Tab-separated table of C-alpha atoms in Angstrom:
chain	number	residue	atom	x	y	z
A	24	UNK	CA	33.964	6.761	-27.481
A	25	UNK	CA	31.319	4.671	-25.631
A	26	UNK	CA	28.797	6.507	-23.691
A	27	UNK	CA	29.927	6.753	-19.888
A	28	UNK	CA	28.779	4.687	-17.601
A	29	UNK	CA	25.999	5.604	-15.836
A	30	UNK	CA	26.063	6.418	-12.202
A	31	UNK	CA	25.625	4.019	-9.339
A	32	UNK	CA	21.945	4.451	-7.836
A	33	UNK	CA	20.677	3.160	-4.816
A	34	UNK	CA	17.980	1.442	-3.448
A	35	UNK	CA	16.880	1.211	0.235
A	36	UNK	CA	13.936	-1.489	-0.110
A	37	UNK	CA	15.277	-3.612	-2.589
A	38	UNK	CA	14.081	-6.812	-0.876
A	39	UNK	CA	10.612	-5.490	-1.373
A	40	UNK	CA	8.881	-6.575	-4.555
A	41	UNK	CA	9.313	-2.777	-5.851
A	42	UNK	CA	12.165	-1.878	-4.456
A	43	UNK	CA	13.323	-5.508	-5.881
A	44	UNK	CA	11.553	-5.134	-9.458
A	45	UNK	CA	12.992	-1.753	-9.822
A	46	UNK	CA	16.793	-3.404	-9.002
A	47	UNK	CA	16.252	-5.443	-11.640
A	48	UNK	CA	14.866	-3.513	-14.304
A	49	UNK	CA	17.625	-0.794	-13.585
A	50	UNK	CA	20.166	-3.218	-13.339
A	51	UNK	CA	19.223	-4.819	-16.656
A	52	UNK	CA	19.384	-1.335	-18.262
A	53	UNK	CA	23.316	-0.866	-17.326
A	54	UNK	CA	22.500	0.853	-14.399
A	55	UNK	CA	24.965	0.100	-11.351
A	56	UNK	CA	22.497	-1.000	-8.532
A	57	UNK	CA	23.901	-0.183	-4.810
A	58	UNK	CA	21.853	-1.942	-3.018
A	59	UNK	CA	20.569	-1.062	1.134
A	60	UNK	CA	18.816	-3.636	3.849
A	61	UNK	CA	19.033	-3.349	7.045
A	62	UNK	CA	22.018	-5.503	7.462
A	63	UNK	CA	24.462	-6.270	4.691
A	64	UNK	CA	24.054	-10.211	5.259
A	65	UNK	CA	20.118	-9.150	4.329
A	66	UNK	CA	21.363	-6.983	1.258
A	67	UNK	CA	23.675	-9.833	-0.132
A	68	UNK	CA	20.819	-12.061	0.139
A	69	UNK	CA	18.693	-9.416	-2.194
A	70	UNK	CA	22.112	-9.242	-4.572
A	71	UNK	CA	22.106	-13.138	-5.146
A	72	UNK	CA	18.303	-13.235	-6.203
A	73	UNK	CA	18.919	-10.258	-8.617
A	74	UNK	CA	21.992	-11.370	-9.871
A	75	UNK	CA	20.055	-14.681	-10.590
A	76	UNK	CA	17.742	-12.756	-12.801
A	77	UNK	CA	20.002	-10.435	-14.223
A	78	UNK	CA	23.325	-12.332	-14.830
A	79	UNK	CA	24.621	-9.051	-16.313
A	80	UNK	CA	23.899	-6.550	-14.194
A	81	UNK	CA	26.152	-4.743	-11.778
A	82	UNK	CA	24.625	-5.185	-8.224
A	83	UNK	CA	26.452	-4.524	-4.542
A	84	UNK	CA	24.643	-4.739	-1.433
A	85	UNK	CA	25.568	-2.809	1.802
A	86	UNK	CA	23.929	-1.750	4.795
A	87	UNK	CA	21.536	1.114	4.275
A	88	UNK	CA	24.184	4.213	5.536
A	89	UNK	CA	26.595	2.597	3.498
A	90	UNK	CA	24.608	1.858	0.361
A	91	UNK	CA	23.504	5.728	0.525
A	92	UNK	CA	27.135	6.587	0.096
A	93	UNK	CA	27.768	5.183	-2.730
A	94	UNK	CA	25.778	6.470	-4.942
A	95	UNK	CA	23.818	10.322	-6.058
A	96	UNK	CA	20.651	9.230	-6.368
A	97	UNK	CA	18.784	6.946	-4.099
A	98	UNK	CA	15.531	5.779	-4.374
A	99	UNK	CA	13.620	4.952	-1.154
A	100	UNK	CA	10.961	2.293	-1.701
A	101	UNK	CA	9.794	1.008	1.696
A	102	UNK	CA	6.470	0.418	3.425
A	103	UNK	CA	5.200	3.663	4.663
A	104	UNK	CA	4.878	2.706	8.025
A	105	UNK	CA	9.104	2.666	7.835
A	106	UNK	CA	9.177	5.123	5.991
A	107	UNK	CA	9.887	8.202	8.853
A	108	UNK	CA	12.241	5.998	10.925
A	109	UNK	CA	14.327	4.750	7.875
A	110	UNK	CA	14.673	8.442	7.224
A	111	UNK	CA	15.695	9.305	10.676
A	112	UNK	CA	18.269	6.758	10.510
A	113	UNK	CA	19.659	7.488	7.346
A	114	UNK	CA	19.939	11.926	8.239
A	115	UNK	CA	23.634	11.245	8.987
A	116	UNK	CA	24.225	9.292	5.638
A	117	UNK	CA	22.336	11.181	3.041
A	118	UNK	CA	23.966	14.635	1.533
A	119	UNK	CA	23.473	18.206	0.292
A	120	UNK	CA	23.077	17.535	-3.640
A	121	UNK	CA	21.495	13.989	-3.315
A	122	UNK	CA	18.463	12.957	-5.511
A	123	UNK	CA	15.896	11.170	-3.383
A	124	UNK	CA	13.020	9.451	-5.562
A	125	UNK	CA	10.576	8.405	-3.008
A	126	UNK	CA	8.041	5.511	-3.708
A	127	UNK	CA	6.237	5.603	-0.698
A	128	UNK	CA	2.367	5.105	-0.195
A	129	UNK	CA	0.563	5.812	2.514
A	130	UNK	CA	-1.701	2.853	2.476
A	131	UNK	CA	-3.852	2.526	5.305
A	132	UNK	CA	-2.456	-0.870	5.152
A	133	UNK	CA	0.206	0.013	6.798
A	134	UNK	CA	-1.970	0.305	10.149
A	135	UNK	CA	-3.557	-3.340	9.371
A	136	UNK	CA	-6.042	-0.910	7.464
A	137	UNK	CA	-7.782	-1.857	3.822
A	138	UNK	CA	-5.320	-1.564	1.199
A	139	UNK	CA	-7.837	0.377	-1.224
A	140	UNK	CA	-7.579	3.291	1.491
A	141	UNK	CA	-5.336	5.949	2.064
A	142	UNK	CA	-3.695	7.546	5.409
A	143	UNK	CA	-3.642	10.914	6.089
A	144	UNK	CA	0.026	12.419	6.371
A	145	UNK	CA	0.227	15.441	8.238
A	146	UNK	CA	2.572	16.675	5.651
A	147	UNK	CA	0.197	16.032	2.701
A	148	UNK	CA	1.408	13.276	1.256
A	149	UNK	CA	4.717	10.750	2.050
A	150	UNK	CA	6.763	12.625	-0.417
A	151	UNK	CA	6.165	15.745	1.769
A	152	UNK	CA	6.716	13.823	4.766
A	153	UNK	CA	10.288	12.616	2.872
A	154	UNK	CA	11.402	15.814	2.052
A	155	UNK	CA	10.259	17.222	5.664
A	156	UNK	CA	12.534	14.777	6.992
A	157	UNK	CA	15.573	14.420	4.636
A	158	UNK	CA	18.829	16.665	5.270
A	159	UNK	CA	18.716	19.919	3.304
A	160	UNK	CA	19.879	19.830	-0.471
A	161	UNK	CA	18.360	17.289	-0.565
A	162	UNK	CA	16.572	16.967	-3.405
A	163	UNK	CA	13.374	15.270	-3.103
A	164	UNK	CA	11.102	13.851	-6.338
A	165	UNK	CA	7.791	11.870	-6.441
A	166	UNK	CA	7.371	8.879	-8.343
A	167	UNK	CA	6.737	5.147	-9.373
A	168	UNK	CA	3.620	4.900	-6.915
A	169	UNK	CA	1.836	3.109	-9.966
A	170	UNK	CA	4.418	0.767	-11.409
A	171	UNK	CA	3.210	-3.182	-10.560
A	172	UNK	CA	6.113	-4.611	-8.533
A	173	UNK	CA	5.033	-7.645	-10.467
A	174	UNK	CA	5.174	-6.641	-13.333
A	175	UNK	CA	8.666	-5.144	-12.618
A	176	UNK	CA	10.019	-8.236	-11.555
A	177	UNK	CA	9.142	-10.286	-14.623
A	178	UNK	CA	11.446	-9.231	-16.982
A	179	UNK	CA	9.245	-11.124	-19.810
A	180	UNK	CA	6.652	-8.492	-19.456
A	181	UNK	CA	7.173	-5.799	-22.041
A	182	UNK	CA	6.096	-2.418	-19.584
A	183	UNK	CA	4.030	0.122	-21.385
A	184	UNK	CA	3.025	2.640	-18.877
A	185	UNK	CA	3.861	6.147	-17.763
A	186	UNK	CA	5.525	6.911	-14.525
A	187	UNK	CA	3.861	9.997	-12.509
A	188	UNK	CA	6.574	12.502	-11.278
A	189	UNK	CA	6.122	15.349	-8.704
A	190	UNK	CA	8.712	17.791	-7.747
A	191	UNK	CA	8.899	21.166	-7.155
A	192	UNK	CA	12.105	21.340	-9.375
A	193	UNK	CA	11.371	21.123	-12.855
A	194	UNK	CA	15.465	19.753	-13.380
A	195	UNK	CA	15.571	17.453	-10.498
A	196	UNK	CA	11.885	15.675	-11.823
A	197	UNK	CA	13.552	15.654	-15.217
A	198	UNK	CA	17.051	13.736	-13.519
A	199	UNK	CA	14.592	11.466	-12.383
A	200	UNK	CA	12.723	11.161	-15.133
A	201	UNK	CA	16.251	10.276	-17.210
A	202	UNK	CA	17.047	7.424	-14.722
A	203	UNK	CA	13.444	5.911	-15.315
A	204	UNK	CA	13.176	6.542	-18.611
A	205	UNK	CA	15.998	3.554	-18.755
A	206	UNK	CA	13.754	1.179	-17.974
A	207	UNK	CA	12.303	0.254	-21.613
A	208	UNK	CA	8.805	0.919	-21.774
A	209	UNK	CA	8.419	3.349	-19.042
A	210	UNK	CA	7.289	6.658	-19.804
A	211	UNK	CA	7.647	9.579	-17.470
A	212	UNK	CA	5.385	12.766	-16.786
A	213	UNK	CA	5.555	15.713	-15.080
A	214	UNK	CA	2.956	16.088	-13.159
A	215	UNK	CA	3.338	19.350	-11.351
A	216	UNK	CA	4.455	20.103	-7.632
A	217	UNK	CA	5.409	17.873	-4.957
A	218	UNK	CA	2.262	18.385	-3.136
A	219	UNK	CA	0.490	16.871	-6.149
A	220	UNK	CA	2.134	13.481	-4.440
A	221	UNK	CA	-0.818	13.912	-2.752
A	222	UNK	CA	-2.716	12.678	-5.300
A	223	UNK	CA	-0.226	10.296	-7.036
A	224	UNK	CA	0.273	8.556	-3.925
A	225	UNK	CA	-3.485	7.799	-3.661
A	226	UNK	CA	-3.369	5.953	-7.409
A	227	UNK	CA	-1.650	3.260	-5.638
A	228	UNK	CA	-4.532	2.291	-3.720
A	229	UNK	CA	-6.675	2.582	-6.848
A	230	UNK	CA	-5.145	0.499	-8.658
A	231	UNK	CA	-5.075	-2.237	-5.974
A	232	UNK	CA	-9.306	-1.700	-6.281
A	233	UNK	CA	-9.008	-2.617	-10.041
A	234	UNK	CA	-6.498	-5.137	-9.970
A	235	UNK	CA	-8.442	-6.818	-6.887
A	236	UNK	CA	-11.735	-6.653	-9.261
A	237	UNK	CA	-10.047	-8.005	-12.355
A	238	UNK	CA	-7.049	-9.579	-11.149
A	239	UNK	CA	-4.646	-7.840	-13.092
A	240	UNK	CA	-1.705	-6.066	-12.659
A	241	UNK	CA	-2.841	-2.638	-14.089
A	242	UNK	CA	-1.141	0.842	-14.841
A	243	UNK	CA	-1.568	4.137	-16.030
A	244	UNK	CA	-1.316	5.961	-19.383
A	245	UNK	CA	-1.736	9.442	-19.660
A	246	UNK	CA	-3.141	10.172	-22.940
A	247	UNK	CA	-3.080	13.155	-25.358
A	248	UNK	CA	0.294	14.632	-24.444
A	249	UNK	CA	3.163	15.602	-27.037
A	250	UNK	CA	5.786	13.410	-27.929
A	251	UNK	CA	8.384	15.361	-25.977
A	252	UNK	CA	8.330	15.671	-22.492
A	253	UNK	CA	11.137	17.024	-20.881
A	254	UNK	CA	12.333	19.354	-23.463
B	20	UNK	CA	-37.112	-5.048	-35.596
B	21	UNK	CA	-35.405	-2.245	-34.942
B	22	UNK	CA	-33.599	-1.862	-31.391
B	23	UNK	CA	-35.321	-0.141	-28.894
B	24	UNK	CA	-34.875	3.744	-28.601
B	25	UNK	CA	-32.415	4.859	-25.565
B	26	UNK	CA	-34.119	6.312	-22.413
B	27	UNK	CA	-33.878	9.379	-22.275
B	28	UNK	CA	-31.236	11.249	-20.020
B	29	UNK	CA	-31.235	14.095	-17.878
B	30	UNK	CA	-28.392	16.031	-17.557
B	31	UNK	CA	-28.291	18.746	-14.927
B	32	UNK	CA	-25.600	21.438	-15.796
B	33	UNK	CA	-25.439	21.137	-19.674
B	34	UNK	CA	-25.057	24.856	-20.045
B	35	UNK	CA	-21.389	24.400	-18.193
B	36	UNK	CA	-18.458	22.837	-20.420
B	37	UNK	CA	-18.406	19.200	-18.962
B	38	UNK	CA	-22.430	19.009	-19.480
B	39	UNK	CA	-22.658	20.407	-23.092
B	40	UNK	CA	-19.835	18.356	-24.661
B	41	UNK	CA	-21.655	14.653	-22.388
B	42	UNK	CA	-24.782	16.302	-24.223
B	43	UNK	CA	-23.296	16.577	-27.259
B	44	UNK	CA	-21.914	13.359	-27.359
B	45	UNK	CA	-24.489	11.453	-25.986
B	46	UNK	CA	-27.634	13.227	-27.937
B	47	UNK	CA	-25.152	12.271	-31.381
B	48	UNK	CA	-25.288	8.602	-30.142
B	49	UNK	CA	-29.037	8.651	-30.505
B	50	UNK	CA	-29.858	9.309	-26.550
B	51	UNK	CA	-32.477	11.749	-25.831
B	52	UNK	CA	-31.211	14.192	-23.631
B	53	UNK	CA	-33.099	16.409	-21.083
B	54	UNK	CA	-31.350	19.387	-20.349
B	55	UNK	CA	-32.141	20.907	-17.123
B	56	UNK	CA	-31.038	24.566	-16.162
B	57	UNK	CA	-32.102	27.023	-13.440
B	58	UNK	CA	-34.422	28.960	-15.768
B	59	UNK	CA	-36.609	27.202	-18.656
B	60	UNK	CA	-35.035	29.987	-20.990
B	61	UNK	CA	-31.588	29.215	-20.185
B	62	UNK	CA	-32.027	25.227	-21.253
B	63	UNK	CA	-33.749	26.702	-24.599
B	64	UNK	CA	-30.322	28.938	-25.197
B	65	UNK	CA	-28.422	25.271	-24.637
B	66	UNK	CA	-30.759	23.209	-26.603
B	67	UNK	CA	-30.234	25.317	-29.282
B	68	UNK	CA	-26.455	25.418	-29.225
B	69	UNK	CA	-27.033	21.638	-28.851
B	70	UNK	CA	-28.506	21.368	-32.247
B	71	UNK	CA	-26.546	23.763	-34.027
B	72	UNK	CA	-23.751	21.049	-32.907
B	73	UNK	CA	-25.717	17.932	-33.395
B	74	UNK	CA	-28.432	18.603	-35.742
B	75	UNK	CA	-29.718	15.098	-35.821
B	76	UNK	CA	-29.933	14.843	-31.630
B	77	UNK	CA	-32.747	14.843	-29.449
B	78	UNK	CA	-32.702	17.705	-26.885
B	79	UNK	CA	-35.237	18.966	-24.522
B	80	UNK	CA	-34.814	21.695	-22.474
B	81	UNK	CA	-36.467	22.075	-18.941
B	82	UNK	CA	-36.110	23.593	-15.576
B	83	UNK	CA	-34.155	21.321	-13.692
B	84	UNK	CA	-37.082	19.554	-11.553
B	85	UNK	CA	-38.695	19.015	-14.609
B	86	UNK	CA	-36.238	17.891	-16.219
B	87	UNK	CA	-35.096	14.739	-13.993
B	88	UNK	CA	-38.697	14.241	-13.684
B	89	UNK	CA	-38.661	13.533	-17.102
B	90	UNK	CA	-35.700	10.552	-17.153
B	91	UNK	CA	-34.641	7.681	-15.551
B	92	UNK	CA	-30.489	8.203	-15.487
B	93	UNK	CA	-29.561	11.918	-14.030
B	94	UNK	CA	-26.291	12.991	-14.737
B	95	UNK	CA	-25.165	15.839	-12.402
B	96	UNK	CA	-22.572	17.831	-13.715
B	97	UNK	CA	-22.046	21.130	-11.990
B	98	UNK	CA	-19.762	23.418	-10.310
B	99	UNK	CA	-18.802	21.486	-6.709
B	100	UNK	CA	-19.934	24.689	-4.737
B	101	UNK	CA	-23.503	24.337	-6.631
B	102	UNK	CA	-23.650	20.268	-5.917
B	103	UNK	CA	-24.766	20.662	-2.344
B	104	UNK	CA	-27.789	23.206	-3.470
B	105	UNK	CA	-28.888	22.136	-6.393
B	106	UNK	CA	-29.673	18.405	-4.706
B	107	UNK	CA	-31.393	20.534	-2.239
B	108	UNK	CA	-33.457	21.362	-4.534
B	109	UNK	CA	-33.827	18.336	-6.617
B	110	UNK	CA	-35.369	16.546	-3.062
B	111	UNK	CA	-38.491	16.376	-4.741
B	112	UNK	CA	-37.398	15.845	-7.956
B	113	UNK	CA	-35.759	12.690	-7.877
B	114	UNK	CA	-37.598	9.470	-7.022
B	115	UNK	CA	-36.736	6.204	-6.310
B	116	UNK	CA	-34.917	3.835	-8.568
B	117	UNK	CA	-33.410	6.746	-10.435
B	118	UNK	CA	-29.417	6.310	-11.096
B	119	UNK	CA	-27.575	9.281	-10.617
B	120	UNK	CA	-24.390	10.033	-11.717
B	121	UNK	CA	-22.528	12.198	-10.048
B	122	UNK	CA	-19.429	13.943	-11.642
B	123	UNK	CA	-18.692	17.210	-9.481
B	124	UNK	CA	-15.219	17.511	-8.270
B	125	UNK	CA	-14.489	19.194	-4.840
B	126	UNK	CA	-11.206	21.494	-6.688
B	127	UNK	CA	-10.410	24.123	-4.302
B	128	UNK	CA	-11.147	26.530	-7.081
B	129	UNK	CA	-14.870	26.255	-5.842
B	130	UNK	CA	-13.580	28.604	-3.094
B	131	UNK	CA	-11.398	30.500	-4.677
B	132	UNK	CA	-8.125	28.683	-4.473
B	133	UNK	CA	-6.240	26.636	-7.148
B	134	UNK	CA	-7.563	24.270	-9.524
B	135	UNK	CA	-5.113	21.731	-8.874
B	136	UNK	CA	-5.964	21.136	-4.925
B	137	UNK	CA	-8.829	19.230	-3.657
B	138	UNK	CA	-11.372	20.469	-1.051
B	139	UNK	CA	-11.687	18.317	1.954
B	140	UNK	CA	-15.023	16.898	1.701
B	141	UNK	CA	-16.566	15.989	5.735
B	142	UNK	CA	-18.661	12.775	3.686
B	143	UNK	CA	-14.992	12.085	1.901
B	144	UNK	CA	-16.082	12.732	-2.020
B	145	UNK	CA	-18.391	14.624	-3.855
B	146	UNK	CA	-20.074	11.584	-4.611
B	147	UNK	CA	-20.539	10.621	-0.467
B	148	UNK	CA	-22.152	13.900	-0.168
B	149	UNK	CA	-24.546	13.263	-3.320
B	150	UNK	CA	-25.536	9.739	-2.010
B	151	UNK	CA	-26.261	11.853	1.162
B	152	UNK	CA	-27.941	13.918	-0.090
B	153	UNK	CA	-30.067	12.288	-2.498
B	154	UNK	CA	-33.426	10.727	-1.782
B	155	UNK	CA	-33.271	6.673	-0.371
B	156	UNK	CA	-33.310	4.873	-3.546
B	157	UNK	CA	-31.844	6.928	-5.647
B	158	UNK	CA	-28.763	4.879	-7.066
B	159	UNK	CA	-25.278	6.789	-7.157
B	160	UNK	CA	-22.658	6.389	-9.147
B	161	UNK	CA	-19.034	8.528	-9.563
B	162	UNK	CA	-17.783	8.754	-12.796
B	163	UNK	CA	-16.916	11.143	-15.696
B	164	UNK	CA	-13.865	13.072	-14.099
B	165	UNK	CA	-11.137	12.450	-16.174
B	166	UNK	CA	-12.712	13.378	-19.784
B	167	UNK	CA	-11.969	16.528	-20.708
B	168	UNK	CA	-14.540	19.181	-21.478
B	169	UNK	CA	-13.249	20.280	-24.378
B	170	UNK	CA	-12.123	17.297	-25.647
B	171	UNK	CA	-16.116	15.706	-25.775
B	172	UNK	CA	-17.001	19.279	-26.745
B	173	UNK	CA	-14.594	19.087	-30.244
B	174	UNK	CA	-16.773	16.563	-31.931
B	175	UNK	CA	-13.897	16.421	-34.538
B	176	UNK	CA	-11.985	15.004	-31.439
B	177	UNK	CA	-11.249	11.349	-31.642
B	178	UNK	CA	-11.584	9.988	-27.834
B	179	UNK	CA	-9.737	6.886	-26.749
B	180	UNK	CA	-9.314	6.833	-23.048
B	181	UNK	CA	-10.655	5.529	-19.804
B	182	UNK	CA	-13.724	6.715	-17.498
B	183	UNK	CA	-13.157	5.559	-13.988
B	184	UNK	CA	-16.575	4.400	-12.216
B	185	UNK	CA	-17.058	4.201	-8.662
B	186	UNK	CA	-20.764	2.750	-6.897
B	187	UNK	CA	-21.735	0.296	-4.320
B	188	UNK	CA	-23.663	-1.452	-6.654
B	189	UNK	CA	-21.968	-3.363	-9.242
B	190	UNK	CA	-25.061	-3.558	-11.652
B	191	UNK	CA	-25.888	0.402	-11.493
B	192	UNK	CA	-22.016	1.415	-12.272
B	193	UNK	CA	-22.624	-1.367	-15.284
B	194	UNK	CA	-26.089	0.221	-16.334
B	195	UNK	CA	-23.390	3.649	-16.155
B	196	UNK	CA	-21.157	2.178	-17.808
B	197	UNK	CA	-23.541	0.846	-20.614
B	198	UNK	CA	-24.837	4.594	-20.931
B	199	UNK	CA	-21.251	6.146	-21.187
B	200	UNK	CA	-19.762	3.735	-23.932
B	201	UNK	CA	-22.562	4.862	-25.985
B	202	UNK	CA	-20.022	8.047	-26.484
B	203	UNK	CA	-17.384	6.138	-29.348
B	204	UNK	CA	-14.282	5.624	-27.845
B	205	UNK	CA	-14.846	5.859	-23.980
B	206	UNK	CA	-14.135	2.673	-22.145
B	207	UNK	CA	-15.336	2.315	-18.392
B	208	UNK	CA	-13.834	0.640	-15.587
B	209	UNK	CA	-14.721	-0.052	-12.370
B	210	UNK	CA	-12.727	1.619	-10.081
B	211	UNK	CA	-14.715	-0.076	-6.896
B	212	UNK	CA	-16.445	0.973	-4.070
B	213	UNK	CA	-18.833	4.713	-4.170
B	214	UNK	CA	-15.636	5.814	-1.665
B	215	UNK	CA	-12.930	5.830	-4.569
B	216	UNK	CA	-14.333	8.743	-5.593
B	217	UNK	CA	-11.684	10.082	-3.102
B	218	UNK	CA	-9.243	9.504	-5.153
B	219	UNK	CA	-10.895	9.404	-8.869
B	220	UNK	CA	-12.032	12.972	-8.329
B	221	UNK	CA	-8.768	14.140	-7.412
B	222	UNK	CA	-7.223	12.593	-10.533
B	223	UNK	CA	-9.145	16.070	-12.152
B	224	UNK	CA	-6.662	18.475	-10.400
B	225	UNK	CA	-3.906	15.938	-11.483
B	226	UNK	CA	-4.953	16.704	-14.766
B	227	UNK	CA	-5.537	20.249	-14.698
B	228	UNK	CA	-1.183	20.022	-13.531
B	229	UNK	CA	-0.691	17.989	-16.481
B	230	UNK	CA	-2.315	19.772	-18.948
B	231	UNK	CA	-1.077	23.169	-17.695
B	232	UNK	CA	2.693	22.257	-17.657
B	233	UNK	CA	1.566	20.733	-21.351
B	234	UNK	CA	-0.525	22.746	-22.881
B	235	UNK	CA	-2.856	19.950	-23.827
B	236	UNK	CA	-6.417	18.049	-22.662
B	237	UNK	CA	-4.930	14.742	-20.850
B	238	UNK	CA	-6.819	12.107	-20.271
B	239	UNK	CA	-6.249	8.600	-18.442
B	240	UNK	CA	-6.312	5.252	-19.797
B	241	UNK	CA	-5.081	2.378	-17.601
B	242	UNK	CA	-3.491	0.080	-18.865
B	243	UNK	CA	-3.227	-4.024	-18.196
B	244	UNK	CA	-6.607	-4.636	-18.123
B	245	UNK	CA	-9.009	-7.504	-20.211
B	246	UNK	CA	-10.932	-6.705	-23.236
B	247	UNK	CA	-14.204	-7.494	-21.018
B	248	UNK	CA	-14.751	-5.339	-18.175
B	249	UNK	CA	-17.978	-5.615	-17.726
B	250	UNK	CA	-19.735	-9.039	-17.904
């Protein structure tokens, strides 16, 4: 029997370059991409440029309620400075038993700040702040605050980097880590409590100090771990 | 001729874990080091576990004025609720032109909370509050957070990973840098301004998570960058 098809995630932020590299890499890997904008004409717009790049992939685009729907898990990639509203507005569309990845950063770009410097969230972090805001049940995870968006989106660049996960459910980092893991070349870690977004988040603006110095598009490896990481 | 013999380096906290195994490890690659401890006894008791470990080093031990009186790189590796004391009492000590390298991390262990939460810092970073602190012209850099203890301590222990070094001054975090890739196998990278240190010295509660959900010694290596990172 072939292996079932995997489930239909979606992404609110997909016209970003993260939420967009992430549609594509996902999409590429089988995985049906559902995807949100603001307004469905914006979201069909985002579906023609991915389905451009990935003839093969299996990508829908709705508004963002409806887009949440359709699908179990959802990631939420979005500036942070939408971040709180886009969760307001989605309360009535997202459900008890929902996995929410969040990939927000608190940049202090996102108050015409530097983009080397981080905000300070009331909550501790934007993951905090997400799972604050988001119904109950849901479940809220951490992660892929130190993925390159450009790298993402150019599927001729072979990915060899780990993916920091926070989550204060050891099952619901390790659903998230299976839906990453997908993407070839991405390796996930566990890297304690949600809080510990806290400090994940902040890599983001780290890494925009190195890549500004040596205009790269750098990531992060963990090194000496096992081989197995979500036994 | 032969090259020139290495300065000679003082490192202030050798008798803690971090200290010995940058001791270690430096004194094997042929740099005199100057180990400074409260009492003049208590650097004898580490200089001798020094050279039972590295027979062929060069260790001194001192009290700790005398000891950064007696090199130009300090390397200040103690307990964050010491850091603010101890360069108290190194006013005198250190002089102009010194570099200091700063590698205390603000874990809210230091007050008896967990090791994987940061203290807020009022000058943002450990390393703020030693450039504070320190005398006017005494160079600071941030750097040697992410290497494990044990790991430089095991000299059976193969490194291969990243330091992450934070300054102002792009040629003092190189003359760091050219001091710390004496140790085989450590790479440096410059992580930007002396205010990163925000965020570098978090990344050692990150890795106290990691490497208590894995029962390992993580360490970080980033990953995208060129083979030249300092020129």
């Amino acid at each position: 029997m072939p292996a079932p098809a995997p489930a239909p995630v979606c992404i609110i932020g997909a016209s970003g370059s993260l939420g967009f590299g992430l549609a594509l890499r996902l999409g590429r890997a089988g995985v049906p991409i559902a995807i949100g904008s603001r307004s469905a004409e914006r979201a069909s717009e985002t579906v023609e440029r991915a389905r451009t790049a990935v003839p093969d992939g299996s990508f829908a685009g709705y508004d963002n309620a409806e887009a949440v729907a359709r699908a179990e898990t959802v990631i939420l990639s979005v500036p942070f400075r939408n971040q709180s509203e886009m969760l307001t507005n989605l309360k009535g569309a997202l459900r008890d038993g929902q996995l929410l990845i969040d990939a927000s950063v608190p940049l202090a770009a996102a108050h015409s700040g530097k983009a080397t410097r981080m905000l300070g969230v009331w909550q501790g972090s934007a993951a905090q702040q997400a799972r604050e805001m988001a119904p109950d049940g849901v479940r809220v995870v951490s992660a892929l605050h130190t993925v390159s968006a450009a790298s993402l989106s150019d599927l001729d660049h072979a990915l060899a980097e780990d993916v920091l996960v926070c989550g204060d459910s050891r099952a619901d980092k390790r659903e998230a880590a299976a839906l990453i893991e997908r993407i070839a070349g991405l390796r996930c870690v566990d890297c304690g409590r949600l809080e510990m977004a806290r400090i994940t988040e902040s890599l983001t603006a780290l890494l925009i100090a190195v890549n500004s110095r040596y205009k790269v598009h750098a990531g992060i490896r963990l090194t000496g771990l096992p081989e197995e990481l979500w036994e």
